[in-house]
mmCIF file of C-alpha atoms in Angstrom:
data_model
loop_
_atom_site.group_PDB
_atom_site.id
_atom_site.type_symbol
_atom_site.label_atom_id
_atom_site.label_comp_id
_atom_site.label_asym_id
_atom_site.label_seq_id
_atom_site.Cartn_x
_atom_site.Cartn_y
_atom_site.Cartn_z
ATOM 1 C CA ALA W 25 -50.270 63.248 17.157
ATOM 2 C CA HIS W 26 -47.493 62.629 14.874
ATOM 3 C CA ARG W 27 -47.482 58.902 15.217
ATOM 4 C CA GLU W 28 -51.340 58.780 14.469
ATOM 5 C CA ILE W 29 -50.850 60.919 11.168
ATOM 6 C CA VAL W 30 -48.041 58.649 10.173
ATOM 7 C CA ARG W 31 -50.597 55.605 10.903
ATOM 8 C CA LEU W 32 -53.146 57.234 8.775
ATOM 9 C CA VAL W 33 -50.991 58.079 5.907
ATOM 10 C CA TYR W 34 -49.595 54.530 5.545
ATOM 11 C CA ALA W 35 -52.903 52.778 6.529
ATOM 12 C CA PRO W 36 -53.635 49.952 3.903
ATOM 13 C CA VAL W 37 -56.818 51.781 2.520
ATOM 14 C CA ALA W 38 -57.268 53.678 -0.764
ATOM 15 C CA ARG W 39 -58.747 56.919 0.763
ATOM 16 C CA GLN W 40 -57.718 58.731 3.888
ATOM 17 C CA GLY W 41 -58.688 62.267 5.562
ATOM 18 C CA ILE W 42 -56.309 63.800 8.000
ATOM 19 C CA GLU W 43 -57.494 66.789 9.689
ATOM 20 C CA GLY W 44 -55.268 68.651 12.310
ATOM 21 C CA PHE W 45 -54.279 72.021 13.356
ATOM 22 C CA ARG W 46 -51.970 74.334 11.716
ATOM 23 C CA GLY W 47 -48.252 73.528 12.621
ATOM 24 C CA LEU W 48 -48.839 69.953 13.132
ATOM 25 C CA ALA W 49 -46.535 68.928 10.371
ATOM 26 C CA LYS W 50 -49.122 67.057 8.212
ATOM 27 C CA SER W 51 -47.540 68.417 5.019
ATOM 28 C CA THR W 52 -44.218 67.463 6.027
ATOM 29 C CA LEU W 53 -45.292 64.040 6.902
ATOM 30 C CA ILE W 54 -47.121 63.603 3.620
ATOM 31 C CA GLU W 55 -44.192 65.013 1.556
ATOM 32 C CA GLU W 56 -41.968 62.248 3.185
ATOM 33 C CA ALA W 57 -44.714 59.712 2.309
ATOM 34 C CA ALA W 58 -44.446 60.867 -1.262
ATOM 35 C CA VAL W 59 -40.626 60.138 -1.439
ATOM 36 C CA ILE W 60 -40.989 56.731 0.394
ATOM 37 C CA ARG W 61 -43.860 55.755 -2.111
ATOM 38 C CA LYS W 62 -41.728 56.647 -4.897
ATOM 39 C CA LEU W 63 -38.617 54.922 -3.524
ATOM 40 C CA TYR W 64 -40.657 51.720 -3.331
ATOM 41 C CA ARG W 65 -42.305 52.152 -6.686
ATOM 42 C CA GLU W 66 -45.917 52.391 -5.285
ATOM 43 C CA PHE W 67 -47.232 54.840 -8.077
ATOM 44 C CA ARG W 68 -46.470 55.722 -11.628
ATOM 45 C CA ASN W 69 -48.145 59.184 -11.685
ATOM 46 C CA MET W 70 -48.704 61.072 -8.422
ATOM 47 C CA VAL W 71 -50.468 64.375 -8.649
ATOM 48 C CA ILE W 72 -50.354 66.914 -5.786
ATOM 49 C CA VAL W 73 -53.280 69.176 -5.291
ATOM 50 C CA GLY W 74 -53.166 72.623 -3.473
ATOM 51 C CA ALA W 75 -55.480 75.452 -2.907
ATOM 52 C CA SER W 76 -53.611 77.073 -5.697
ATOM 53 C CA TYR W 77 -51.112 75.805 -8.451
ATOM 54 C CA THR W 78 -48.383 77.746 -6.483
ATOM 55 C CA ARG W 79 -49.224 76.008 -3.206
ATOM 56 C CA ALA W 80 -49.021 72.533 -5.052
ATOM 57 C CA VAL W 81 -45.679 73.593 -6.606
ATOM 58 C CA ASP W 82 -44.507 74.526 -2.972
ATOM 59 C CA ARG W 83 -45.212 70.842 -1.937
ATOM 60 C CA LEU W 84 -43.480 69.526 -5.018
ATOM 61 C CA ALA W 85 -40.382 71.586 -4.588
ATOM 62 C CA SER W 86 -39.894 70.060 -1.038
ATOM 63 C CA ILE W 87 -40.069 66.661 -2.435
ATOM 64 C CA LYS W 88 -37.847 67.446 -5.437
ATOM 65 C CA ARG W 89 -35.196 68.821 -2.922
ATOM 66 C CA GLU W 90 -35.108 65.605 -0.865
ATOM 67 C CA PHE W 91 -34.215 63.696 -4.280
ATOM 68 C CA GLU W 92 -31.468 66.372 -4.938
ATOM 69 C CA ILE W 93 -29.673 66.533 -1.534
ATOM 70 C CA ASN W 94 -30.377 63.404 0.308
ATOM 71 C CA GLU W 95 -27.234 61.239 -0.437
ATOM 72 C CA LEU W 96 -28.678 58.251 1.271
ATOM 73 C CA ILE W 97 -31.534 57.944 -1.391
ATOM 74 C CA ALA W 98 -28.844 57.395 -4.316
ATOM 75 C CA ALA W 99 -26.880 55.054 -1.961
ATOM 76 C CA LEU W 100 -29.773 52.853 -0.968
ATOM 77 C CA PHE W 101 -31.990 53.219 -4.024
ATOM 78 C CA GLY W 102 -29.935 54.359 -6.888
ATOM 79 C CA GLU W 103 -29.912 57.733 -8.602
ATOM 80 C CA GLN W 104 -33.672 58.578 -9.286
ATOM 81 C CA ARG W 105 -33.080 61.401 -11.640
ATOM 82 C CA PRO W 106 -32.642 60.689 -15.281
ATOM 83 C CA SER W 107 -29.588 61.648 -17.175
ATOM 84 C CA ALA W 108 -31.537 64.293 -18.827
ATOM 85 C CA PRO W 109 -33.854 65.197 -16.018
ATOM 86 C CA ILE W 110 -37.386 66.856 -16.431
ATOM 87 C CA TRP W 111 -37.568 68.790 -13.035
ATOM 88 C CA GLN W 112 -39.839 71.569 -14.126
ATOM 89 C CA GLU W 113 -41.700 73.796 -11.611
ATOM 90 C CA GLY W 114 -44.915 71.660 -11.849
ATOM 91 C CA LYS W 115 -43.717 68.227 -12.787
ATOM 92 C CA ILE W 116 -40.824 65.761 -12.183
ATOM 93 C CA VAL W 117 -40.102 62.769 -14.029
ATOM 94 C CA PHE W 118 -37.696 60.063 -12.392
ATOM 95 C CA ALA W 119 -35.253 57.582 -14.080
ATOM 96 C CA ASP W 120 -37.798 54.890 -14.035
ATOM 97 C CA GLY W 121 -40.498 57.049 -15.899
ATOM 98 C CA SER W 122 -42.664 57.718 -13.051
ATOM 99 C CA CYS W 123 -43.564 61.346 -12.126
ATOM 100 C CA ILE W 124 -45.015 63.713 -9.566
ATOM 101 C CA GLN W 125 -47.139 66.629 -10.825
ATOM 102 C CA ALA W 126 -48.678 69.725 -9.201
ATOM 103 C CA VAL W 127 -52.238 71.104 -9.809
ATOM 104 C CA GLY W 128 -54.130 73.741 -8.242
ATOM 105 C CA ARG W 129 -57.876 73.513 -6.886
ATOM 106 C CA ASP W 130 -60.500 73.748 -9.614
ATOM 107 C CA GLN W 131 -57.814 73.249 -12.155
ATOM 108 C CA SER W 132 -58.808 71.049 -15.302
ATOM 109 C CA MET W 133 -57.941 67.345 -14.893
ATOM 110 C CA THR W 134 -59.244 66.126 -18.057
ATOM 111 C CA GLY W 135 -56.862 63.858 -19.752
ATOM 112 C CA MET W 136 -54.231 64.470 -17.390
ATOM 113 C CA LYS W 137 -51.729 61.567 -18.028
ATOM 114 C CA HIS W 138 -47.909 61.028 -17.951
ATOM 115 C CA LEU W 139 -46.981 58.903 -20.835
ATOM 116 C CA ASP W 140 -49.819 56.283 -20.717
ATOM 117 C CA TRP W 141 -50.559 56.699 -16.952
ATOM 118 C CA ARG W 142 -53.373 58.502 -15.386
ATOM 119 C CA PRO W 143 -52.719 59.579 -11.949
ATOM 120 C CA ASP W 144 -52.592 56.414 -9.548
ATOM 121 C CA ALA W 145 -51.932 58.265 -6.229
ATOM 122 C CA ALA W 146 -52.799 61.845 -5.093
ATOM 123 C CA LEU W 147 -51.839 64.180 -2.134
ATOM 124 C CA VAL W 148 -54.452 66.770 -1.548
ATOM 125 C CA ASP W 149 -53.280 69.414 0.808
ATOM 126 C CA ASP W 150 -55.437 72.150 2.383
ATOM 127 C CA LEU W 151 -57.702 72.967 -0.532
ATOM 128 C CA GLU W 152 -59.040 75.776 1.611
ATOM 129 C CA ASP W 153 -56.411 78.449 1.744
ATOM 130 C CA PRO W 154 -56.348 80.229 5.170
ATOM 131 C CA GLU W 155 -56.110 83.592 3.553
ATOM 132 C CA GLU W 156 -59.194 83.134 1.569
ATOM 133 C CA VAL W 157 -62.633 84.193 2.689
ATOM 134 C CA ARG W 158 -64.834 81.790 0.647
ATOM 135 C CA THR W 159 -68.630 81.511 0.694
ATOM 136 C CA ASP W 160 -70.612 78.330 1.191
ATOM 137 C CA ILE W 161 -71.277 78.317 -2.677
ATOM 138 C CA GLU W 162 -67.389 78.631 -3.260
ATOM 139 C CA ARG W 163 -66.843 75.694 -0.843
ATOM 140 C CA GLU W 164 -69.668 73.708 -2.511
ATOM 141 C CA LYS W 165 -67.899 74.383 -5.943
ATOM 142 C CA THR W 166 -64.620 72.816 -4.693
ATOM 143 C CA TRP W 167 -66.377 69.960 -3.210
ATOM 144 C CA THR W 168 -68.097 69.244 -6.523
ATOM 145 C CA TRP W 169 -64.795 69.553 -8.432
ATOM 146 C CA PHE W 170 -63.445 67.163 -6.049
ATOM 147 C CA LEU W 171 -66.172 64.601 -6.558
ATOM 148 C CA GLU W 172 -67.147 65.003 -10.164
ATOM 149 C CA THR W 173 -63.660 66.020 -11.781
ATOM 150 C CA PHE W 174 -60.669 65.235 -9.665
ATOM 151 C CA LEU W 175 -61.567 61.671 -8.470
ATOM 152 C CA PRO W 176 -62.896 60.497 -11.859
ATOM 153 C CA SER W 177 -59.669 61.729 -13.402
ATOM 154 C CA LEU W 178 -57.641 59.139 -11.315
ATOM 155 C CA ASP W 179 -56.403 55.724 -12.775
ATOM 156 C CA ASP W 180 -59.098 54.000 -10.853
ATOM 157 C CA PRO W 181 -61.451 56.259 -9.068
ATOM 158 C CA ILE W 182 -62.301 53.843 -6.503
ATOM 159 C CA SER W 183 -58.772 52.409 -5.501
ATOM 160 C CA SER W 184 -56.168 54.802 -6.406
ATOM 161 C CA TRP W 185 -54.199 55.914 -3.453
ATOM 162 C CA VAL W 186 -55.495 59.307 -2.061
ATOM 163 C CA ARG W 187 -54.488 61.300 0.975
ATOM 164 C CA VAL W 188 -56.468 64.539 1.768
ATOM 165 C CA LEU W 189 -54.850 66.831 4.566
ATOM 166 C CA GLY W 190 -56.971 69.734 6.070
ATOM 167 C CA THR W 191 -57.147 72.301 8.872
ATOM 168 C CA ARG W 192 -60.735 72.937 10.110
ATOM 169 C CA ARG W 193 -61.817 76.311 9.205
ATOM 170 C CA GLY W 194 -65.268 77.498 10.314
ATOM 171 C CA LYS W 195 -68.193 75.220 11.279
#
């Protein structure tokens, strides 16, 4: 299953949905992809979307930690953190000016930019929190937000790199 997830994460298509059971390491593999894509300068402004801002920040913290403790990254790609780093809870900015930001489901995306760059890559991780009991109306609201607010906020709503992870809940 992990090979298939990796194949889907790195598939040469703009959009990809990846569904699997809890504990399959989907989030870990997508965090790794964020690090690799950053190192190869495949985005300027990546946004991580979670069921809540706190969940998205958790994903960002794991990515940030990799840049802080992985000595091979600096050895192979050079220091990624700027001399005066912006390593906030919900946003990290790298030496080359690129960034990764965290947002929660249903959060406003209007005008979300870093410098002159709208998000050109996105990781969407489990928009449905397993502890939540949501109605069909609430799920429809999230789907509408995703299609009508989130995707149009990207640099190119058609071709920006987006990976959506999910765990099936309900029907």
